[in-house]
């Protein structure tokens, strides 16, 4: 009985405590929705790049977060404040992340098309290269044959 009463009181405090949440103030350096989309897209790409080849990023001296902030000419505070501001309005945040998802899908399709084109072109280019090498080797062999034919026979 005591446990049930204790749980009911805690639930009441929890419900009442979360009821009057005030929205955050609009920051002075609020990033536009477009800027937020660009930053979040860059973060997703950098996160994927770190997952694929973290060592290469470390060796090149890139600090991922700083790289993203520099690339978008923002600072970490303006991103953090803007993120909190937009996250409070669920519909706006959902719209931002829908645009992020769409942008990432478009980029993936773009690079997938390039990869598919390269897969088709690579065998053709390899054949052309192989033919050039064989032609060159053939001309060397022809020169050797001609040179040996010109040598006096003993």
PDB file of C-alpha atoms in Angstrom, residues 1-147:
ATOM      1  CA  UNK A   1       0.000   0.000   0.000  1.00  0.00           C
ATOM      2  CA  UNK A   2       2.820   2.381   0.895  1.00  0.00           C
ATOM      3  CA  UNK A   3       4.562   1.622  -2.400  1.00  0.00           C
ATOM      4  CA  UNK A   4       1.421   2.382  -4.407  1.00  0.00           C
ATOM      5  CA  UNK A   5       0.948   5.694  -2.570  1.00  0.00           C
ATOM      6  CA  UNK A   6       4.618   6.543  -3.086  1.00  0.00           C
ATOM      7  CA  UNK A   7       4.369   5.790  -6.815  1.00  0.00           C
ATOM      8  CA  UNK A   8       1.193   7.860  -7.163  1.00  0.00           C
ATOM      9  CA  UNK A   9       2.808  10.880  -5.458  1.00  0.00           C
ATOM     10  CA  UNK A  10       5.932  10.570  -7.631  1.00  0.00           C
ATOM     11  CA  UNK A  11       3.804  10.336 -10.793  1.00  0.00           C
ATOM     12  CA  UNK A  12       1.867  13.441  -9.713  1.00  0.00           C
ATOM     13  CA  UNK A  13       5.094  15.397  -9.176  1.00  0.00           C
ATOM     14  CA  UNK A  14       6.427  14.207 -12.501  1.00  0.00           C
ATOM     15  CA  UNK A  15       3.290  15.232 -14.398  1.00  0.00           C
ATOM     16  CA  UNK A  16       3.050  18.604 -12.675  1.00  0.00           C
ATOM     17  CA  UNK A  17       6.769  19.279 -13.004  1.00  0.00           C
ATOM     18  CA  UNK A  18       6.769  18.752 -16.759  1.00  0.00           C
ATOM     19  CA  UNK A  19       3.595  20.645 -17.464  1.00  0.00           C
ATOM     20  CA  UNK A  20       4.885  24.242 -17.440  1.00  0.00           C
ATOM     21  CA  UNK A  21       7.997  23.944 -19.549  1.00  0.00           C
ATOM     22  CA  UNK A  22       8.843  27.312 -21.019  1.00  0.00           C
ATOM     23  CA  UNK A  23      10.141  27.510 -24.567  1.00  0.00           C
ATOM     24  CA  UNK A  24      13.750  28.612 -24.921  1.00  0.00           C
ATOM     25  CA  UNK A  25      14.422  32.200 -25.904  1.00  0.00           C
ATOM     26  CA  UNK A  26      15.221  32.824 -29.533  1.00  0.00           C
ATOM     27  CA  UNK A  27      19.022  33.117 -29.625  1.00  0.00           C
ATOM     28  CA  UNK A  28      20.605  36.236 -31.071  1.00  0.00           C
ATOM     29  CA  UNK A  29      22.738  34.116 -33.371  1.00  0.00           C
ATOM     30  CA  UNK A  30      19.966  31.717 -34.458  1.00  0.00           C
ATOM     31  CA  UNK A  31      20.906  29.663 -37.504  1.00  0.00           C
ATOM     32  CA  UNK A  32      18.351  29.545 -40.279  1.00  0.00           C
ATOM     33  CA  UNK A  33      16.658  26.238 -41.051  1.00  0.00           C
ATOM     34  CA  UNK A  34      18.779  25.995 -44.211  1.00  0.00           C
ATOM     35  CA  UNK A  35      21.964  26.419 -42.190  1.00  0.00           C
ATOM     36  CA  UNK A  36      20.790  23.804 -39.690  1.00  0.00           C
ATOM     37  CA  UNK A  37      20.122  21.362 -42.522  1.00  0.00           C
ATOM     38  CA  UNK A  38      23.600  21.963 -43.977  1.00  0.00           C
ATOM     39  CA  UNK A  39      25.320  21.510 -40.612  1.00  0.00           C
ATOM     40  CA  UNK A  40      23.418  18.335 -39.761  1.00  0.00           C
ATOM     41  CA  UNK A  41      24.070  16.891 -43.241  1.00  0.00           C
ATOM     42  CA  UNK A  42      27.790  17.618 -42.813  1.00  0.00           C
ATOM     43  CA  UNK A  43      27.710  15.974 -39.382  1.00  0.00           C
ATOM     44  CA  UNK A  44      26.076  12.850 -40.797  1.00  0.00           C
ATOM     45  CA  UNK A  45      28.630  12.626 -43.608  1.00  0.00           C
ATOM     46  CA  UNK A  46      31.550  13.186 -41.239  1.00  0.00           C
ATOM     47  CA  UNK A  47      30.188  10.557 -38.873  1.00  0.00           C
ATOM     48  CA  UNK A  48      29.975   8.063 -41.731  1.00  0.00           C
ATOM     49  CA  UNK A  49      33.489   8.971 -42.868  1.00  0.00           C
ATOM     50  CA  UNK A  50      34.821   8.381 -39.361  1.00  0.00           C
ATOM     51  CA  UNK A  51      33.135   5.004 -39.345  1.00  0.00           C
ATOM     52  CA  UNK A  52      34.771   4.036 -42.626  1.00  0.00           C
ATOM     53  CA  UNK A  53      38.298   5.352 -42.119  1.00  0.00           C
ATOM     54  CA  UNK A  54      38.867   7.062 -38.785  1.00  0.00           C
ATOM     55  CA  UNK A  55      42.653   6.658 -38.982  1.00  0.00           C
ATOM     56  CA  UNK A  56      42.885   8.613 -42.246  1.00  0.00           C
ATOM     57  CA  UNK A  57      40.936  11.520 -40.709  1.00  0.00           C
ATOM     58  CA  UNK A  58      43.145  11.521 -37.608  1.00  0.00           C
ATOM     59  CA  UNK A  59      46.373  11.368 -39.632  1.00  0.00           C
ATOM     60  CA  UNK A  60      45.278  14.297 -41.802  1.00  0.00           C
ATOM     61  CA  UNK A  61      44.774  16.358 -38.637  1.00  0.00           C
ATOM     62  CA  UNK A  62      41.078  17.028 -39.176  1.00  0.00           C
ATOM     63  CA  UNK A  63      39.034  17.660 -36.051  1.00  0.00           C
ATOM     64  CA  UNK A  64      35.552  16.675 -37.262  1.00  0.00           C
ATOM     65  CA  UNK A  65      33.440  19.079 -35.204  1.00  0.00           C
ATOM     66  CA  UNK A  66      35.733  22.045 -35.822  1.00  0.00           C
ATOM     67  CA  UNK A  67      35.896  21.206 -39.527  1.00  0.00           C
ATOM     68  CA  UNK A  68      32.095  21.299 -39.743  1.00  0.00           C
ATOM     69  CA  UNK A  69      31.846  24.577 -37.839  1.00  0.00           C
ATOM     70  CA  UNK A  70      34.546  26.184 -39.992  1.00  0.00           C
ATOM     71  CA  UNK A  71      32.970  24.861 -43.194  1.00  0.00           C
ATOM     72  CA  UNK A  72      29.620  26.409 -42.273  1.00  0.00           C
ATOM     73  CA  UNK A  73      31.158  29.548 -40.703  1.00  0.00           C
ATOM     74  CA  UNK A  74      29.455  29.050 -37.367  1.00  0.00           C
ATOM     75  CA  UNK A  75      30.597  28.342 -33.842  1.00  0.00           C
ATOM     76  CA  UNK A  76      29.618  25.530 -31.519  1.00  0.00           C
ATOM     77  CA  UNK A  77      27.579  27.804 -29.258  1.00  0.00           C
ATOM     78  CA  UNK A  78      25.380  29.124 -32.057  1.00  0.00           C
ATOM     79  CA  UNK A  79      24.749  25.557 -33.246  1.00  0.00           C
ATOM     80  CA  UNK A  80      23.945  24.319 -29.734  1.00  0.00           C
ATOM     81  CA  UNK A  81      21.579  27.212 -29.002  1.00  0.00           C
ATOM     82  CA  UNK A  82      19.879  26.879 -32.385  1.00  0.00           C
ATOM     83  CA  UNK A  83      19.536  23.138 -31.922  1.00  0.00           C
ATOM     84  CA  UNK A  84      17.836  23.591 -28.543  1.00  0.00           C
ATOM     85  CA  UNK A  85      15.560  26.300 -29.966  1.00  0.00           C
ATOM     86  CA  UNK A  86      14.458  24.229 -32.958  1.00  0.00           C
ATOM     87  CA  UNK A  87      14.176  20.990 -30.941  1.00  0.00           C
ATOM     88  CA  UNK A  88      11.524  22.561 -28.711  1.00  0.00           C
ATOM     89  CA  UNK A  89       9.201  22.958 -31.703  1.00  0.00           C
ATOM     90  CA  UNK A  90       8.755  19.343 -32.773  1.00  0.00           C
ATOM     91  CA  UNK A  91       7.173  20.180 -36.148  1.00  0.00           C
ATOM     92  CA  UNK A  92      10.024  22.495 -37.147  1.00  0.00           C
ATOM     93  CA  UNK A  93      12.604  19.958 -36.007  1.00  0.00           C
ATOM     94  CA  UNK A  94      10.830  17.223 -37.929  1.00  0.00           C
ATOM     95  CA  UNK A  95      10.813  19.424 -41.042  1.00  0.00           C
ATOM     96  CA  UNK A  96      14.557  20.063 -40.663  1.00  0.00           C
ATOM     97  CA  UNK A  97      15.334  16.365 -40.303  1.00  0.00           C
ATOM     98  CA  UNK A  98      13.102  15.469 -43.243  1.00  0.00           C
ATOM     99  CA  UNK A  99      15.144  17.870 -45.366  1.00  0.00           C
ATOM    100  CA  UNK A 100      18.363  16.370 -43.990  1.00  0.00           C
ATOM    101  CA  UNK A 101      17.168  12.894 -44.932  1.00  0.00           C
ATOM    102  CA  UNK A 102      16.150  14.057 -48.422  1.00  0.00           C
ATOM    103  CA  UNK A 103      19.509  15.780 -48.961  1.00  0.00           C
ATOM    104  CA  UNK A 104      21.437  12.696 -47.857  1.00  0.00           C
ATOM    105  CA  UNK A 105      19.344  10.488 -50.144  1.00  0.00           C
ATOM    106  CA  UNK A 106      20.020  12.798 -53.103  1.00  0.00           C
ATOM    107  CA  UNK A 107      23.760  12.753 -52.372  1.00  0.00           C
ATOM    108  CA  UNK A 108      23.730   8.969 -52.073  1.00  0.00           C
ATOM    109  CA  UNK A 109      21.919   8.645 -55.425  1.00  0.00           C
ATOM    110  CA  UNK A 110      24.382  11.060 -57.065  1.00  0.00           C
ATOM    111  CA  UNK A 111      27.415   9.101 -55.901  1.00  0.00           C
ATOM    112  CA  UNK A 112      25.742   5.765 -56.604  1.00  0.00           C
ATOM    113  CA  UNK A 113      25.215   6.878 -60.211  1.00  0.00           C
ATOM    114  CA  UNK A 114      28.885   7.839 -60.467  1.00  0.00           C
ATOM    115  CA  UNK A 115      29.898   4.456 -59.052  1.00  0.00           C
ATOM    116  CA  UNK A 116      27.616   2.626 -61.498  1.00  0.00           C
ATOM    117  CA  UNK A 117      29.030   4.624 -64.418  1.00  0.00           C
ATOM    118  CA  UNK A 118      32.578   3.801 -63.328  1.00  0.00           C
ATOM    119  CA  UNK A 119      31.728   0.097 -63.105  1.00  0.00           C
ATOM    120  CA  UNK A 120      30.499   0.194 -66.703  1.00  0.00           C
ATOM    121  CA  UNK A 121      33.398   2.325 -67.993  1.00  0.00           C
ATOM    122  CA  UNK A 122      36.215   0.586 -66.114  1.00  0.00           C
ATOM    123  CA  UNK A 123      36.266  -2.623 -68.203  1.00  0.00           C
ATOM    124  CA  UNK A 124      36.191  -0.589 -71.414  1.00  0.00           C
ATOM    125  CA  UNK A 125      39.007   1.662 -70.215  1.00  0.00           C
ATOM    126  CA  UNK A 126      40.981  -1.369 -69.040  1.00  0.00           C
ATOM    127  CA  UNK A 127      40.637  -2.891 -72.514  1.00  0.00           C
ATOM    128  CA  UNK A 128      41.849   0.300 -74.162  1.00  0.00           C
ATOM    129  CA  UNK A 129      44.802   0.472 -71.779  1.00  0.00           C
ATOM    130  CA  UNK A 130      45.621  -3.205 -72.317  1.00  0.00           C
ATOM    131  CA  UNK A 131      45.519  -2.701 -76.106  1.00  0.00           C
ATOM    132  CA  UNK A 132      47.889   0.269 -75.847  1.00  0.00           C
ATOM    133  CA  UNK A 133      50.296  -1.731 -73.704  1.00  0.00           C
ATOM    134  CA  UNK A 134      50.142  -4.699 -76.087  1.00  0.00           C
ATOM    135  CA  UNK A 135      50.694  -2.411 -79.070  1.00  0.00           C
ATOM    136  CA  UNK A 136      53.712  -0.899 -77.320  1.00  0.00           C
ATOM    137  CA  UNK A 137      55.081  -4.339 -76.439  1.00  0.00           C
ATOM    138  CA  UNK A 138      54.481  -5.419 -80.023  1.00  0.00           C
ATOM    139  CA  UNK A 139      56.498  -2.494 -81.360  1.00  0.00           C
ATOM    140  CA  UNK A 140      59.332  -3.333 -78.967  1.00  0.00           C
ATOM    141  CA  UNK A 141      59.249  -6.971 -80.078  1.00  0.00           C
ATOM    142  CA  UNK A 142      59.200  -5.882 -83.722  1.00  0.00           C
ATOM    143  CA  UNK A 143      62.270  -3.690 -83.085  1.00  0.00           C
ATOM    144  CA  UNK A 144      64.107  -6.577 -81.493  1.00  0.00           C
ATOM    145  CA  UNK A 145      63.220  -8.872 -84.374  1.00  0.00           C
ATOM    146  CA  UNK A 146      64.337  -6.293 -86.925  1.00  0.00           C
ATOM    147  CA  UNK A 147      67.557  -5.631 -84.992  1.00  0.00           C
TER     148      UNK A 147
END
